[in-house]
């Protein structure tokens, strides 16, 4: 598991992708939206998964169960060649009041669900003799974090320093970046570079074999220029 450590999470989402799915297999949006193969895949979404592949989560708490079920539906759609990645979300982290009583159990639900998602893919591979686990990549992130101290309602308000966590079967454990005792960036832990979203995007795109520059027109905002030097200063990408 890789971690870009800049703070603590607030409202969280998980991006899940299967690196290695042939781009030709992913539908292109057109006037017909989906081709015949994708239309068939949509029909198959209503069919049950093979019996006894996935663990029973009916007794798991609602937040974790919801995230697991989001993934199971998305995983089926992926196997039908409908897409190559998905955004999942879990709420309940905007804890302006009673932070500890609400936020920490939600984090436990998130980690439980991620562990189950990884187990689901491994179980499917074993049952169906597939190799999805080696292509599974997970990014866990939030839009912002919580303040280091408490407000008058024992809650925590918005904080601009946050973190991301990545999972992949071929990722060696590494932490990039840190915060100090006041939960501000400790840039000394990242080569005196303050890690910003564009650094993470650059590393992620580079790992996935996607372009980092060359966009024109309305897409120019996605050009990541003058970033590669920062990555080298940090000690290299967090991805292999």
PDB file of C-alpha atoms in Angstrom:
ATOM      1  CA  UNK A   1       0.000   0.000   0.000  1.00  0.00           C
ATOM      2  CA  UNK A   2       1.321   3.449  -0.940  1.00  0.00           C
ATOM      3  CA  UNK A   3       0.438   6.593   0.939  1.00  0.00           C
ATOM      4  CA  UNK A   4       0.779  10.256   0.097  1.00  0.00           C
ATOM      5  CA  UNK A   5       0.651  11.592   3.612  1.00  0.00           C
ATOM      6  CA  UNK A   6      -0.461  15.188   3.981  1.00  0.00           C
ATOM      7  CA  UNK A   7      -3.056  15.083   6.727  1.00  0.00           C
ATOM      8  CA  UNK A   8      -6.288  13.398   7.737  1.00  0.00           C
ATOM      9  CA  UNK A   9      -9.294  12.596   5.597  1.00  0.00           C
ATOM     10  CA  UNK A  10     -12.758  14.163   5.726  1.00  0.00           C
ATOM     11  CA  UNK A  11     -15.463  13.012   3.305  1.00  0.00           C
ATOM     12  CA  UNK A  12     -13.903  10.157   1.364  1.00  0.00           C
ATOM     13  CA  UNK A  13     -14.206   8.470  -1.964  1.00  0.00           C
ATOM     14  CA  UNK A  14     -12.436   5.560  -3.582  1.00  0.00           C
ATOM     15  CA  UNK A  15     -11.337   5.392  -7.201  1.00  0.00           C
ATOM     16  CA  UNK A  16     -10.982   1.839  -8.402  1.00  0.00           C
ATOM     17  CA  UNK A  17      -9.451   0.918 -11.729  1.00  0.00           C
ATOM     18  CA  UNK A  18      -8.253  -2.214 -13.441  1.00  0.00           C
ATOM     19  CA  UNK A  19      -5.036  -1.216 -15.180  1.00  0.00           C
ATOM     20  CA  UNK A  20      -4.491  -3.360 -18.240  1.00  0.00           C
ATOM     21  CA  UNK A  21      -7.989  -3.589 -19.712  1.00  0.00           C
ATOM     22  CA  UNK A  22      -7.501  -3.109 -23.439  1.00  0.00           C
ATOM     23  CA  UNK A  23      -8.702   0.344 -24.461  1.00  0.00           C
ATOM     24  CA  UNK A  24     -10.455  -1.185 -27.445  1.00  0.00           C
ATOM     25  CA  UNK A  25     -12.676  -3.075 -25.012  1.00  0.00           C
ATOM     26  CA  UNK A  26     -13.916   0.101 -23.348  1.00  0.00           C
ATOM     27  CA  UNK A  27     -16.971   1.638 -25.022  1.00  0.00           C
ATOM     28  CA  UNK A  28     -16.586   4.989 -26.758  1.00  0.00           C
ATOM     29  CA  UNK A  29     -19.462   7.407 -26.231  1.00  0.00           C
ATOM     30  CA  UNK A  30     -21.200   8.025 -29.570  1.00  0.00           C
ATOM     31  CA  UNK A  31     -24.618   8.843 -30.937  1.00  0.00           C
ATOM     32  CA  UNK A  32     -25.567   5.243 -30.125  1.00  0.00           C
ATOM     33  CA  UNK A  33     -23.849   5.486 -26.737  1.00  0.00           C
ATOM     34  CA  UNK A  34     -23.160   1.731 -26.463  1.00  0.00           C
ATOM     35  CA  UNK A  35     -22.441  -0.786 -29.186  1.00  0.00           C
ATOM     36  CA  UNK A  36     -24.029  -4.213 -29.449  1.00  0.00           C
ATOM     37  CA  UNK A  37     -21.518  -5.880 -27.135  1.00  0.00           C
ATOM     38  CA  UNK A  38     -22.080  -3.256 -24.456  1.00  0.00           C
ATOM     39  CA  UNK A  39     -25.858  -3.524 -24.857  1.00  0.00           C
ATOM     40  CA  UNK A  40     -25.526  -7.240 -24.164  1.00  0.00           C
ATOM     41  CA  UNK A  41     -23.355  -6.423 -21.157  1.00  0.00           C
ATOM     42  CA  UNK A  42     -26.031  -4.116 -19.805  1.00  0.00           C
ATOM     43  CA  UNK A  43     -28.552  -6.941 -20.072  1.00  0.00           C
ATOM     44  CA  UNK A  44     -26.196  -9.233 -18.145  1.00  0.00           C
ATOM     45  CA  UNK A  45     -25.914  -6.809 -15.231  1.00  0.00           C
ATOM     46  CA  UNK A  46     -29.206  -8.101 -13.888  1.00  0.00           C
ATOM     47  CA  UNK A  47     -27.944 -11.675 -13.659  1.00  0.00           C
ATOM     48  CA  UNK A  48     -26.645 -12.999 -10.350  1.00  0.00           C
ATOM     49  CA  UNK A  49     -22.953 -13.598  -9.768  1.00  0.00           C
ATOM     50  CA  UNK A  50     -21.764 -17.218  -9.461  1.00  0.00           C
ATOM     51  CA  UNK A  51     -22.971 -18.778  -6.206  1.00  0.00           C
ATOM     52  CA  UNK A  52     -20.750 -18.654  -3.107  1.00  0.00           C
ATOM     53  CA  UNK A  53     -18.049 -16.494  -4.698  1.00  0.00           C
ATOM     54  CA  UNK A  54     -18.410 -13.448  -2.461  1.00  0.00           C
ATOM     55  CA  UNK A  55     -18.721 -13.412   1.310  1.00  0.00           C
ATOM     56  CA  UNK A  56     -22.137 -12.686   2.795  1.00  0.00           C
ATOM     57  CA  UNK A  57     -22.161  -9.060   3.992  1.00  0.00           C
ATOM     58  CA  UNK A  58     -25.823  -8.785   4.983  1.00  0.00           C
ATOM     59  CA  UNK A  59     -24.821  -8.441   8.646  1.00  0.00           C
ATOM     60  CA  UNK A  60     -22.062  -5.883   7.986  1.00  0.00           C
ATOM     61  CA  UNK A  61     -22.824  -2.316   9.107  1.00  0.00           C
ATOM     62  CA  UNK A  62     -24.692  -0.192   6.581  1.00  0.00           C
ATOM     63  CA  UNK A  63     -21.889   2.168   5.504  1.00  0.00           C
ATOM     64  CA  UNK A  64     -19.403  -0.625   4.805  1.00  0.00           C
ATOM     65  CA  UNK A  65     -22.059  -2.831   3.197  1.00  0.00           C
ATOM     66  CA  UNK A  66     -23.126   0.000   0.874  1.00  0.00           C
ATOM     67  CA  UNK A  67     -19.548   0.540  -0.316  1.00  0.00           C
ATOM     68  CA  UNK A  68     -19.017  -3.201  -0.847  1.00  0.00           C
ATOM     69  CA  UNK A  69     -22.242  -3.459  -2.843  1.00  0.00           C
ATOM     70  CA  UNK A  70     -21.256  -0.434  -4.939  1.00  0.00           C
ATOM     71  CA  UNK A  71     -18.081  -2.272  -5.838  1.00  0.00           C
ATOM     72  CA  UNK A  72     -19.756  -5.616  -6.554  1.00  0.00           C
ATOM     73  CA  UNK A  73     -22.098  -3.992  -9.059  1.00  0.00           C
ATOM     74  CA  UNK A  74     -19.196  -2.068 -10.611  1.00  0.00           C
ATOM     75  CA  UNK A  75     -17.010  -5.178 -10.747  1.00  0.00           C
ATOM     76  CA  UNK A  76     -19.709  -6.995 -12.689  1.00  0.00           C
ATOM     77  CA  UNK A  77     -20.005  -4.068 -15.096  1.00  0.00           C
ATOM     78  CA  UNK A  78     -16.241  -4.129 -15.559  1.00  0.00           C
ATOM     79  CA  UNK A  79     -16.315  -7.822 -16.408  1.00  0.00           C
ATOM     80  CA  UNK A  80     -18.957  -7.016 -19.022  1.00  0.00           C
ATOM     81  CA  UNK A  81     -16.474  -4.561 -20.609  1.00  0.00           C
ATOM     82  CA  UNK A  82     -18.624  -1.525 -19.824  1.00  0.00           C
ATOM     83  CA  UNK A  83     -15.814   0.533 -18.282  1.00  0.00           C
ATOM     84  CA  UNK A  84     -12.315   0.321 -16.833  1.00  0.00           C
ATOM     85  CA  UNK A  85     -12.625   2.362 -13.645  1.00  0.00           C
ATOM     86  CA  UNK A  86     -15.218   3.552 -11.154  1.00  0.00           C
ATOM     87  CA  UNK A  87     -15.639   6.135  -8.409  1.00  0.00           C
ATOM     88  CA  UNK A  88     -17.143   4.832  -5.168  1.00  0.00           C
ATOM     89  CA  UNK A  89     -18.067   7.012  -2.226  1.00  0.00           C
ATOM     90  CA  UNK A  90     -18.838   6.794   1.468  1.00  0.00           C
ATOM     91  CA  UNK A  91     -20.184   9.787   3.374  1.00  0.00           C
ATOM     92  CA  UNK A  92     -20.546  10.753   7.007  1.00  0.00           C
ATOM     93  CA  UNK A  93     -17.111  12.322   7.471  1.00  0.00           C
ATOM     94  CA  UNK A  94     -18.162  15.979   7.658  1.00  0.00           C
ATOM     95  CA  UNK A  95     -18.028  15.873  11.448  1.00  0.00           C
ATOM     96  CA  UNK A  96     -18.418  19.458  12.673  1.00  0.00           C
ATOM     97  CA  UNK A  97     -19.897  18.006  15.870  1.00  0.00           C
ATOM     98  CA  UNK A  98     -19.011  14.954  17.999  1.00  0.00           C
ATOM     99  CA  UNK A  99     -16.078  14.157  15.755  1.00  0.00           C
ATOM    100  CA  UNK A 100     -14.625  11.148  17.541  1.00  0.00           C
ATOM    101  CA  UNK A 101     -17.959   9.409  18.017  1.00  0.00           C
ATOM    102  CA  UNK A 102     -18.852   9.747  14.327  1.00  0.00           C
ATOM    103  CA  UNK A 103     -15.655   9.997  12.329  1.00  0.00           C
ATOM    104  CA  UNK A 104     -13.638   7.099  13.715  1.00  0.00           C
ATOM    105  CA  UNK A 105     -16.352   4.427  13.243  1.00  0.00           C
ATOM    106  CA  UNK A 106     -16.769   5.685   9.647  1.00  0.00           C
ATOM    107  CA  UNK A 107     -13.059   5.218   9.034  1.00  0.00           C
ATOM    108  CA  UNK A 108     -13.363   1.668  10.354  1.00  0.00           C
ATOM    109  CA  UNK A 109     -16.241   1.058   7.906  1.00  0.00           C
ATOM    110  CA  UNK A 110     -14.117   2.381   5.049  1.00  0.00           C
ATOM    111  CA  UNK A 111     -11.127   0.171   5.834  1.00  0.00           C
ATOM    112  CA  UNK A 112     -13.368  -2.871   6.346  1.00  0.00           C
ATOM    113  CA  UNK A 113     -14.978  -2.283   2.948  1.00  0.00           C
ATOM    114  CA  UNK A 114     -11.637  -1.864   1.177  1.00  0.00           C
ATOM    115  CA  UNK A 115     -10.357  -5.097   2.698  1.00  0.00           C
ATOM    116  CA  UNK A 116     -13.526  -6.862   1.540  1.00  0.00           C
ATOM    117  CA  UNK A 117     -13.209  -5.424  -1.979  1.00  0.00           C
ATOM    118  CA  UNK A 118      -9.684  -6.816  -2.243  1.00  0.00           C
ATOM    119  CA  UNK A 119     -10.917 -10.157  -0.891  1.00  0.00           C
ATOM    120  CA  UNK A 120     -13.822 -10.154  -3.384  1.00  0.00           C
ATOM    121  CA  UNK A 121     -11.506  -9.861  -6.364  1.00  0.00           C
ATOM    122  CA  UNK A 122      -9.202 -12.579  -5.024  1.00  0.00           C
ATOM    123  CA  UNK A 123     -12.193 -14.866  -4.374  1.00  0.00           C
ATOM    124  CA  UNK A 124     -13.519 -14.324  -7.892  1.00  0.00           C
ATOM    125  CA  UNK A 125     -10.104 -15.112  -9.372  1.00  0.00           C
ATOM    126  CA  UNK A 126      -9.952 -18.368  -7.401  1.00  0.00           C
ATOM    127  CA  UNK A 127     -13.485 -19.385  -8.325  1.00  0.00           C
ATOM    128  CA  UNK A 128     -13.441 -18.425 -12.000  1.00  0.00           C
ATOM    129  CA  UNK A 129      -9.699 -18.863 -12.743  1.00  0.00           C
ATOM    130  CA  UNK A 130      -9.217 -15.229 -13.724  1.00  0.00           C
ATOM    131  CA  UNK A 131      -6.464 -12.724 -12.960  1.00  0.00           C
ATOM    132  CA  UNK A 132      -8.208  -9.509 -11.984  1.00  0.00           C
ATOM    133  CA  UNK A 133      -6.378  -9.088  -8.671  1.00  0.00           C
ATOM    134  CA  UNK A 134      -3.076  -8.258 -10.358  1.00  0.00           C
ATOM    135  CA  UNK A 135      -4.774  -5.449 -12.290  1.00  0.00           C
ATOM    136  CA  UNK A 136      -6.731  -3.995  -9.384  1.00  0.00           C
ATOM    137  CA  UNK A 137      -5.663  -0.493  -8.337  1.00  0.00           C
ATOM    138  CA  UNK A 138      -7.400   1.514  -5.625  1.00  0.00           C
ATOM    139  CA  UNK A 139      -6.989   5.186  -4.730  1.00  0.00           C
ATOM    140  CA  UNK A 140      -8.588   6.471  -1.516  1.00  0.00           C
ATOM    141  CA  UNK A 141      -8.830  10.213  -1.080  1.00  0.00           C
ATOM    142  CA  UNK A 142     -10.845  13.113   0.243  1.00  0.00           C
ATOM    143  CA  UNK A 143     -11.443  16.661  -0.951  1.00  0.00           C
ATOM    144  CA  UNK A 144     -10.115  18.127   2.306  1.00  0.00           C
ATOM    145  CA  UNK A 145      -9.318  17.149   5.885  1.00  0.00           C
ATOM    146  CA  UNK A 146     -10.333  18.001   9.425  1.00  0.00           C
ATOM    147  CA  UNK A 147      -8.728  20.561  11.700  1.00  0.00           C
ATOM    148  CA  UNK A 148      -6.129  19.292  14.197  1.00  0.00           C
ATOM    149  CA  UNK A 149      -8.107  20.725  17.115  1.00  0.00           C
ATOM    150  CA  UNK A 150     -11.742  20.568  18.207  1.00  0.00           C
ATOM    151  CA  UNK A 151     -14.404  23.250  17.966  1.00  0.00           C
ATOM    152  CA  UNK A 152     -16.943  24.141  20.669  1.00  0.00           C
ATOM    153  CA  UNK A 153     -19.128  21.165  19.672  1.00  0.00           C
ATOM    154  CA  UNK A 154     -16.314  18.618  19.978  1.00  0.00           C
ATOM    155  CA  UNK A 155     -16.222  18.570  16.214  1.00  0.00           C
ATOM    156  CA  UNK A 156     -13.553  19.301  13.648  1.00  0.00           C
ATOM    157  CA  UNK A 157     -13.932  21.817  10.855  1.00  0.00           C
ATOM    158  CA  UNK A 158     -12.425  21.954   7.356  1.00  0.00           C
ATOM    159  CA  UNK A 159      -8.646  21.801   6.855  1.00  0.00           C
ATOM    160  CA  UNK A 160      -6.790  22.187   3.578  1.00  0.00           C
ATOM    161  CA  UNK A 161      -4.069  19.578   4.165  1.00  0.00           C
ATOM    162  CA  UNK A 162      -5.175  16.051   3.336  1.00  0.00           C
ATOM    163  CA  UNK A 163      -3.817  12.677   2.214  1.00  0.00           C
ATOM    164  CA  UNK A 164      -4.292   9.874  -0.286  1.00  0.00           C
ATOM    165  CA  UNK A 165      -3.774   6.127  -0.046  1.00  0.00           C
ATOM    166  CA  UNK A 166      -3.140   3.736  -2.944  1.00  0.00           C
ATOM    167  CA  UNK A 167      -3.381  -0.026  -3.224  1.00  0.00           C
ATOM    168  CA  UNK A 168      -2.025  -2.342  -5.900  1.00  0.00           C
ATOM    169  CA  UNK A 169      -0.686  -5.892  -5.765  1.00  0.00           C
ATOM    170  CA  UNK A 170       2.681  -4.771  -7.148  1.00  0.00           C
ATOM    171  CA  UNK A 171       3.022  -1.647  -4.989  1.00  0.00           C
ATOM    172  CA  UNK A 172       5.778  -1.774  -2.407  1.00  0.00           C
ATOM    173  CA  UNK A 173       4.845   0.011   0.813  1.00  0.00           C
ATOM    174  CA  UNK A 174       6.057   3.593   0.786  1.00  0.00           C
ATOM    175  CA  UNK A 175       4.978   6.847   2.398  1.00  0.00           C
ATOM    176  CA  UNK A 176       5.651  10.105   0.584  1.00  0.00           C
ATOM    177  CA  UNK A 177       5.320  13.330   2.541  1.00  0.00           C
ATOM    178  CA  UNK A 178       4.373  14.052   6.137  1.00  0.00           C
ATOM    179  CA  UNK A 179       2.777  16.619   8.420  1.00  0.00           C
ATOM    180  CA  UNK A 180       4.168  18.339  11.465  1.00  0.00           C
ATOM    181  CA  UNK A 181       2.631  18.492  14.939  1.00  0.00           C
ATOM    182  CA  UNK A 182       0.271  21.260  13.782  1.00  0.00           C
ATOM    183  CA  UNK A 183      -0.873  19.168  10.813  1.00  0.00           C
ATOM    184  CA  UNK A 184       0.800  21.443   8.278  1.00  0.00           C
ATOM    185  CA  UNK A 185       2.949  19.996   5.467  1.00  0.00           C
ATOM    186  CA  UNK A 186       6.403  18.905   6.537  1.00  0.00           C
ATOM    187  CA  UNK A 187       8.002  19.532   3.154  1.00  0.00           C
ATOM    188  CA  UNK A 188      11.336  18.218   4.391  1.00  0.00           C
ATOM    189  CA  UNK A 189       9.828  14.734   4.082  1.00  0.00           C
ATOM    190  CA  UNK A 190       9.259  15.252   0.350  1.00  0.00           C
ATOM    191  CA  UNK A 191      12.478  16.894  -0.822  1.00  0.00           C
ATOM    192  CA  UNK A 192      11.313  20.391   0.169  1.00  0.00           C
ATOM    193  CA  UNK A 193       8.469  20.126  -2.341  1.00  0.00           C
ATOM    194  CA  UNK A 194       4.907  20.715  -1.156  1.00  0.00           C
ATOM    195  CA  UNK A 195       2.918  17.856  -2.671  1.00  0.00           C
ATOM    196  CA  UNK A 196      -0.026  19.133  -4.699  1.00  0.00           C
ATOM    197  CA  UNK A 197      -2.776  17.365  -6.669  1.00  0.00           C
ATOM    198  CA  UNK A 198      -0.881  17.765  -9.947  1.00  0.00           C
ATOM    199  CA  UNK A 199       2.036  15.765  -8.556  1.00  0.00           C
ATOM    200  CA  UNK A 200      -0.261  12.866  -7.705  1.00  0.00           C
ATOM    201  CA  UNK A 201      -1.994  13.089 -11.080  1.00  0.00           C
ATOM    202  CA  UNK A 202       1.343  13.087 -12.878  1.00  0.00           C
ATOM    203  CA  UNK A 203       2.563   9.970 -11.060  1.00  0.00           C
ATOM    204  CA  UNK A 204      -0.756   8.182 -11.540  1.00  0.00           C
ATOM    205  CA  UNK A 205      -0.983   9.018 -15.251  1.00  0.00           C
ATOM    206  CA  UNK A 206       2.631   8.059 -15.821  1.00  0.00           C
ATOM    207  CA  UNK A 207       2.079   4.705 -14.132  1.00  0.00           C
ATOM    208  CA  UNK A 208      -1.048   4.028 -16.210  1.00  0.00           C
ATOM    209  CA  UNK A 209       0.702   4.977 -19.468  1.00  0.00           C
ATOM    210  CA  UNK A 210      -1.505   8.034 -20.011  1.00  0.00           C
ATOM    211  CA  UNK A 211      -0.271  11.365 -21.448  1.00  0.00           C
ATOM    212  CA  UNK A 212       0.776  14.097 -19.045  1.00  0.00           C
ATOM    213  CA  UNK A 213       1.113  16.918 -21.618  1.00  0.00           C
ATOM    214  CA  UNK A 214       0.046  17.733 -25.174  1.00  0.00           C
ATOM    215  CA  UNK A 215      -3.562  18.656 -24.427  1.00  0.00           C
ATOM    216  CA  UNK A 216      -5.017  21.552 -26.432  1.00  0.00           C
ATOM    217  CA  UNK A 217      -8.170  23.663 -26.446  1.00  0.00           C
ATOM    218  CA  UNK A 218     -10.463  23.166 -23.482  1.00  0.00           C
ATOM    219  CA  UNK A 219      -8.245  20.301 -22.318  1.00  0.00           C
ATOM    220  CA  UNK A 220      -5.176  22.514 -21.784  1.00  0.00           C
ATOM    221  CA  UNK A 221      -5.878  22.659 -18.064  1.00  0.00           C
ATOM    222  CA  UNK A 222      -4.932  18.982 -17.862  1.00  0.00           C
ATOM    223  CA  UNK A 223      -1.374  19.603 -19.047  1.00  0.00           C
ATOM    224  CA  UNK A 224       1.083  18.782 -16.269  1.00  0.00           C
ATOM    225  CA  UNK A 225       4.124  20.895 -17.041  1.00  0.00           C
ATOM    226  CA  UNK A 226       7.125  21.533 -14.780  1.00  0.00           C
ATOM    227  CA  UNK A 227       6.091  18.616 -12.577  1.00  0.00           C
ATOM    228  CA  UNK A 228       8.565  15.890 -13.517  1.00  0.00           C
ATOM    229  CA  UNK A 229      11.435  17.804 -11.887  1.00  0.00           C
ATOM    230  CA  UNK A 230       9.498  17.942  -8.617  1.00  0.00           C
ATOM    231  CA  UNK A 231       8.912  14.188  -8.767  1.00  0.00           C
ATOM    232  CA  UNK A 232      12.637  13.564  -9.087  1.00  0.00           C
ATOM    233  CA  UNK A 233      13.312  15.899  -6.155  1.00  0.00           C
ATOM    234  CA  UNK A 234      10.828  13.953  -4.035  1.00  0.00           C
ATOM    235  CA  UNK A 235      12.794  10.790  -4.688  1.00  0.00           C
ATOM    236  CA  UNK A 236      10.768   9.470  -7.601  1.00  0.00           C
ATOM    237  CA  UNK A 237       7.216   8.325  -8.166  1.00  0.00           C
ATOM    238  CA  UNK A 238       5.468   6.380  -5.437  1.00  0.00           C
ATOM    239  CA  UNK A 239       4.380   3.879  -8.078  1.00  0.00           C
ATOM    240  CA  UNK A 240       6.728   1.194  -9.477  1.00  0.00           C
TER     241      UNK A 240
END
